[in-house]
mmCIF file of C-alpha atoms in Angstrom:
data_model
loop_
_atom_site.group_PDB
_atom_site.id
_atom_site.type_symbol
_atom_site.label_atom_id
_atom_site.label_comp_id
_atom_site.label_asym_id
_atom_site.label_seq_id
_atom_site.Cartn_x
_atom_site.Cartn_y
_atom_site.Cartn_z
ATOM 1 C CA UNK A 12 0.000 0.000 0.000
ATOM 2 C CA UNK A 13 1.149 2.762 -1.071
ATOM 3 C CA UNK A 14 1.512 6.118 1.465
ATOM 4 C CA UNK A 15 -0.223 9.538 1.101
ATOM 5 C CA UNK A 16 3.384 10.605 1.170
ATOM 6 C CA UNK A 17 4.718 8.950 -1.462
ATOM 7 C CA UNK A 18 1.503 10.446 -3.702
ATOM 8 C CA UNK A 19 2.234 13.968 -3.088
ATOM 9 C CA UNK A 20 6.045 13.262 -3.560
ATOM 10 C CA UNK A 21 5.208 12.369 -7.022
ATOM 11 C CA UNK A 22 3.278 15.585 -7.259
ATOM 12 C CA UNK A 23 5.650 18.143 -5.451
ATOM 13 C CA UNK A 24 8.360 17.115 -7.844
ATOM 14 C CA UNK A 25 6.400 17.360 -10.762
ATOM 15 C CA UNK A 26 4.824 20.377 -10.078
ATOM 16 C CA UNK A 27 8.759 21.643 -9.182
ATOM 17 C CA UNK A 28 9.979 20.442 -12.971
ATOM 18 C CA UNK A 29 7.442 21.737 -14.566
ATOM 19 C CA UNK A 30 7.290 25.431 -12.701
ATOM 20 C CA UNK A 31 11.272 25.535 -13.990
ATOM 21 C CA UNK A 32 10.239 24.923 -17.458
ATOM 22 C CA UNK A 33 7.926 28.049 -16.935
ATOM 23 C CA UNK A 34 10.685 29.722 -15.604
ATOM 24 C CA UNK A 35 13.621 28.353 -18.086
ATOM 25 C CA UNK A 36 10.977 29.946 -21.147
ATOM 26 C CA UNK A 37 10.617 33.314 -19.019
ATOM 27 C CA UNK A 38 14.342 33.992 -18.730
ATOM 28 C CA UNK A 39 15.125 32.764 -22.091
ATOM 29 C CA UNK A 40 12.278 35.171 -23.713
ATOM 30 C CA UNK A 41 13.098 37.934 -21.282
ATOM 31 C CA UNK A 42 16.455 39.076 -23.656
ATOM 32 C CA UNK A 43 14.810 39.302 -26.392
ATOM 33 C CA UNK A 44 15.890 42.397 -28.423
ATOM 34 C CA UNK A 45 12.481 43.518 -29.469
ATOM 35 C CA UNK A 46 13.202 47.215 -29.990
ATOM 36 C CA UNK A 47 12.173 48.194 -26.296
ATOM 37 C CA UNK A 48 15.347 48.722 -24.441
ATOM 38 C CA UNK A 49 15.222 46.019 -21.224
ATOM 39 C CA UNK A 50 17.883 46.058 -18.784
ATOM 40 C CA UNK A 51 17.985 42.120 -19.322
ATOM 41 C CA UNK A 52 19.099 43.149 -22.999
ATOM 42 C CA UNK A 53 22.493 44.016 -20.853
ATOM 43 C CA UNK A 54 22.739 42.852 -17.999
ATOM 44 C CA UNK A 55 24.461 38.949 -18.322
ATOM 45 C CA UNK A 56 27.002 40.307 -20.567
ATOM 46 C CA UNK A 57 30.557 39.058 -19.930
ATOM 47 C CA UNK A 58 32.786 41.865 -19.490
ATOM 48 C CA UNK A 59 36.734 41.361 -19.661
ATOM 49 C CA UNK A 60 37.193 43.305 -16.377
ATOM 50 C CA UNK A 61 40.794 43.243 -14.691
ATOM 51 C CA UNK A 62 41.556 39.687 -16.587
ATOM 52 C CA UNK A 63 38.285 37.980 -14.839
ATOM 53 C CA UNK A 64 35.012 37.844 -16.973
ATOM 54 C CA UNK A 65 32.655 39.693 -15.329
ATOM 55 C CA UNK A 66 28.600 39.827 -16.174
ATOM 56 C CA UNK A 67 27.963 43.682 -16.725
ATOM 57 C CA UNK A 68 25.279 44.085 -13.512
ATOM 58 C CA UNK A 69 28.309 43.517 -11.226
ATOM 59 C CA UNK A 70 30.587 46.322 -12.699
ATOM 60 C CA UNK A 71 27.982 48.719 -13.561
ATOM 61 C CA UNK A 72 24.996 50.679 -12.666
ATOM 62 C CA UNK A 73 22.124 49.913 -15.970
ATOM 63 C CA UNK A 74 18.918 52.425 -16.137
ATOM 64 C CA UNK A 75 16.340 52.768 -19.193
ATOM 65 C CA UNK A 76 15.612 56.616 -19.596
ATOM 66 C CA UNK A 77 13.468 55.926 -23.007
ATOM 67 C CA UNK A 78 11.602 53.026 -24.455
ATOM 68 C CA UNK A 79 14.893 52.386 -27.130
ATOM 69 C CA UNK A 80 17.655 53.572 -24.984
ATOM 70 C CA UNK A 81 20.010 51.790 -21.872
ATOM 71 C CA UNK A 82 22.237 53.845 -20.164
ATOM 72 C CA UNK A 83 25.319 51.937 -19.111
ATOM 73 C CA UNK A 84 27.463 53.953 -15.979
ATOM 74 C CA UNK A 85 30.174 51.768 -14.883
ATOM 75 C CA UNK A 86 31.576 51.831 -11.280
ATOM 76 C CA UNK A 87 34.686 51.951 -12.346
ATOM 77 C CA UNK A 88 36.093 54.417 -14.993
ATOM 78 C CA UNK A 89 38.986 52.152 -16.243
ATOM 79 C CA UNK A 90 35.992 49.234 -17.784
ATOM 80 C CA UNK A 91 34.460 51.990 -19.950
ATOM 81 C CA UNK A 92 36.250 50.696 -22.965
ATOM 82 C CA UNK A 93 35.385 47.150 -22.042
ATOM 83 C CA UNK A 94 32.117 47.798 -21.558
ATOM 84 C CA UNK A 95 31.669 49.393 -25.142
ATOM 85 C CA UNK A 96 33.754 46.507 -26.709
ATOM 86 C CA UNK A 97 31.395 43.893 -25.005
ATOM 87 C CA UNK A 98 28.132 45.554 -26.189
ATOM 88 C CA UNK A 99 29.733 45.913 -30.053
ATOM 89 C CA UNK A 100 30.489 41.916 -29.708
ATOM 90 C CA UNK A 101 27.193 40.723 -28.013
ATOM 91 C CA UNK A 102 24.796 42.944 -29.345
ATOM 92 C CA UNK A 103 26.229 44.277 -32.877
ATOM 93 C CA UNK A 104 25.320 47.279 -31.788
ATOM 94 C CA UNK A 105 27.413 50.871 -31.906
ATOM 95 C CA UNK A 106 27.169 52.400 -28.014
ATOM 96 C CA UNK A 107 28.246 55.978 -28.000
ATOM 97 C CA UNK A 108 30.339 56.772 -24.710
ATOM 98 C CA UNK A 109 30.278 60.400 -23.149
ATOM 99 C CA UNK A 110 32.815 60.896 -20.075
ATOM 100 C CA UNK A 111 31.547 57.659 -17.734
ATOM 101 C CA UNK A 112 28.543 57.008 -19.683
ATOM 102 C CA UNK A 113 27.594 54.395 -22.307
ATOM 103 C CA UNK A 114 24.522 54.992 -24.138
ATOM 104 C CA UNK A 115 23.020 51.974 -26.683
ATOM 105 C CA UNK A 116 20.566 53.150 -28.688
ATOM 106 C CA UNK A 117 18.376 50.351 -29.992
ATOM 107 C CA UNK A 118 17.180 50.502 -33.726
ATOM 108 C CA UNK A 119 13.736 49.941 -35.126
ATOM 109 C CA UNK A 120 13.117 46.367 -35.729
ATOM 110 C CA UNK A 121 12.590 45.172 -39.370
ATOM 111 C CA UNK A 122 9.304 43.326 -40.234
ATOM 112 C CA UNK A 123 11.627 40.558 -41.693
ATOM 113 C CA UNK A 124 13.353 40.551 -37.950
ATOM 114 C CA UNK A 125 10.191 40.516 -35.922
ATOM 115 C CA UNK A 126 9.096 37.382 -38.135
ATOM 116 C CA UNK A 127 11.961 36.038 -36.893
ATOM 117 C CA UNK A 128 11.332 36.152 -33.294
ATOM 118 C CA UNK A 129 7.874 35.504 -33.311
ATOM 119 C CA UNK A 130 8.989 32.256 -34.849
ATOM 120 C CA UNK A 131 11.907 31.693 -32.505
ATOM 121 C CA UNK A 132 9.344 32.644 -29.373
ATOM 122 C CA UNK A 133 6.731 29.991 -30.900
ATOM 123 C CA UNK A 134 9.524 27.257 -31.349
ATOM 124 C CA UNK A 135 10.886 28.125 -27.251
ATOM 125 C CA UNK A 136 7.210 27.966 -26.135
ATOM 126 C CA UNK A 137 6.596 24.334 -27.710
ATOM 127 C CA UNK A 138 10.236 23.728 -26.112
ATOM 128 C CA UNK A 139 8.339 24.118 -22.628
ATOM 129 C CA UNK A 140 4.808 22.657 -23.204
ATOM 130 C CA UNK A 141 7.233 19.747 -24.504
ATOM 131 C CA UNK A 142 9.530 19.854 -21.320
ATOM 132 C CA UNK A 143 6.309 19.946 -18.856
ATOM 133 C CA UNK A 144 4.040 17.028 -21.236
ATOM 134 C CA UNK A 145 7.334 14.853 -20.196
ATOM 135 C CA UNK A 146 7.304 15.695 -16.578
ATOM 136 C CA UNK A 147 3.413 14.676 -16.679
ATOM 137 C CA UNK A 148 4.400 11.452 -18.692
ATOM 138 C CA UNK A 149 7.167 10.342 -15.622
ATOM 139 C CA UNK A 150 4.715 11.940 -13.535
ATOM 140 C CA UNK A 151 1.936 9.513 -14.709
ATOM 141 C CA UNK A 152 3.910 6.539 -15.167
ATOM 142 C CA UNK A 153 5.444 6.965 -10.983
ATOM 143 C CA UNK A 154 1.110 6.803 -10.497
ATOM 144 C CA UNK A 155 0.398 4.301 -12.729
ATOM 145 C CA UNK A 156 3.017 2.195 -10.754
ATOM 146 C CA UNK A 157 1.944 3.101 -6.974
ATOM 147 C CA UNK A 158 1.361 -0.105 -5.340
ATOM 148 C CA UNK A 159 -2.329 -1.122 -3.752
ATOM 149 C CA UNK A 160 -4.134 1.891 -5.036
ATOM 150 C CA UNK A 161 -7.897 1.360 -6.965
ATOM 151 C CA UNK A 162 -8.489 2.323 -10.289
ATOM 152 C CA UNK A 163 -10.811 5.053 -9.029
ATOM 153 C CA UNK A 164 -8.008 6.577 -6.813
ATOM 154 C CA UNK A 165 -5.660 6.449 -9.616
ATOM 155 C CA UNK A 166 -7.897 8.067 -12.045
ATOM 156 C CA UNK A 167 -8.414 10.648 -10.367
ATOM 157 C CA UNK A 168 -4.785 11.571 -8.770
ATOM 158 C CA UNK A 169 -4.142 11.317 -13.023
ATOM 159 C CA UNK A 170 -7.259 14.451 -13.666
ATOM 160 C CA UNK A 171 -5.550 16.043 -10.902
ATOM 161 C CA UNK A 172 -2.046 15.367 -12.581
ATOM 162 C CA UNK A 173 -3.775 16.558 -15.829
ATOM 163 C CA UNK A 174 -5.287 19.974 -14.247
ATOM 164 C CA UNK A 175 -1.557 21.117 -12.938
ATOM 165 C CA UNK A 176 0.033 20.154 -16.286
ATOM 166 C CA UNK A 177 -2.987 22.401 -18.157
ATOM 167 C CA UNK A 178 -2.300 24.997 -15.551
ATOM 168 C CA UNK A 179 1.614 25.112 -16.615
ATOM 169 C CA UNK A 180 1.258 24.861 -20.127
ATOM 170 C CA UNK A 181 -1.533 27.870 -19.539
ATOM 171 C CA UNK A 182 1.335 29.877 -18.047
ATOM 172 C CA UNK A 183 3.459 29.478 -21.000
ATOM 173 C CA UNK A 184 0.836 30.021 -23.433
ATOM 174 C CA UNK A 185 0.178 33.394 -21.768
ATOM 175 C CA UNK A 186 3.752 34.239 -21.660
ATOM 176 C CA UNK A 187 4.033 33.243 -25.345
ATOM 177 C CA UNK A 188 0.924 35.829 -26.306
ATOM 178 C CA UNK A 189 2.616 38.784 -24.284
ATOM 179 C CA UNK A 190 5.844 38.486 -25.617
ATOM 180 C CA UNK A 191 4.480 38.198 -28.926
ATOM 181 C CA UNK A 192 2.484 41.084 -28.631
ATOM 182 C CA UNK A 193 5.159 43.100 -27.122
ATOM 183 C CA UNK A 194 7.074 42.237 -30.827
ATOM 184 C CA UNK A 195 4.494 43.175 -33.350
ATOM 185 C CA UNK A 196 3.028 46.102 -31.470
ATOM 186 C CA UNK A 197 6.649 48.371 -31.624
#
């Protein structure tokens, strides 16, 4: 006979896979260059700072004055140059530097481009519903296997398996729609 403990074991850990699939598809969406200047756009790039590669957050300060435009103001005058060369490699983009500050200016996306990352977003989004369907499948078969448990029990610990997969793939559906929305409406 299988324990009430062992049941919601199975369901913790699913529930726990599945909410970092959510979460993998947030952060992965979240630096997407969609024309709206984001500090996430910045923020993870590796800076060569005093021989050590640093992630840009940690060396400077990063603020968003306009809708297109990040203002980079490093801590420490001597990574200026760094900083710039970092942002022309990750980002292809020109910063202009004035004194301490770095400003990237980000251009107009293309029809062509937004396309592009609509498509990428949709491909990323099945990534997850994918990730979380296989979570309920090991989730499912760990049920299917519990030991001296009816048929009635198990069917319905598998609707209530069903209902918190639905609920996850909801999230990233919704995610999906914003971030799409937030491309095509620039």
């Amino acid at each position: 006979m299988s324990s009430p403990t062992d049941v919601e074991a199975i369901f913790k850990e699913a529930e726990t896979s599945m909410k970092k699939a959510v979460d993998y598809f947030k952060n992965e969406i979240a630096g997407f260059r969609t024309g709206r200047a984001s500090s996430k756009l910045v923020e993870d790039i590796k800076v060569d700072y005093y021989g050590s590669k640093m992630p840009l957050k940690q060396i400077a300060s990063i603020t968003i004055p306009e809708h297109n435009q990040i203002v980079i103001q490093p801590w420490d005058q001597n990574a200026v140059s760094e900083i710039e060369k970092a942002i022309r490699e990750y980002l292809n983009l020109n910063p202009t530097v004035q004194g301490n500050i770095i400003r990237v200016v980000l251009p107009p996306l293309t029809e062509e481009r937004r396309k592009e990352l609509v498509r990428l977003l949709h491909k990323l989004a099945e990534e997850a519903r994918v990730a979380i369907r296989n979570v309920r499948r090991e989730a499912k078969d760990k049920i299917e296997d519990l030991e001296g448990v009816g048929e009635d029990e198990i069917r319905r610990l598998l609707d209530r398996l069903q209902k918190l997969t639905d609920k996850y793939i909801e999230a990233v559906n919704q995610l999906c729609e914003a971030k799409e929305k937030e491309i095509l409406s620039l």
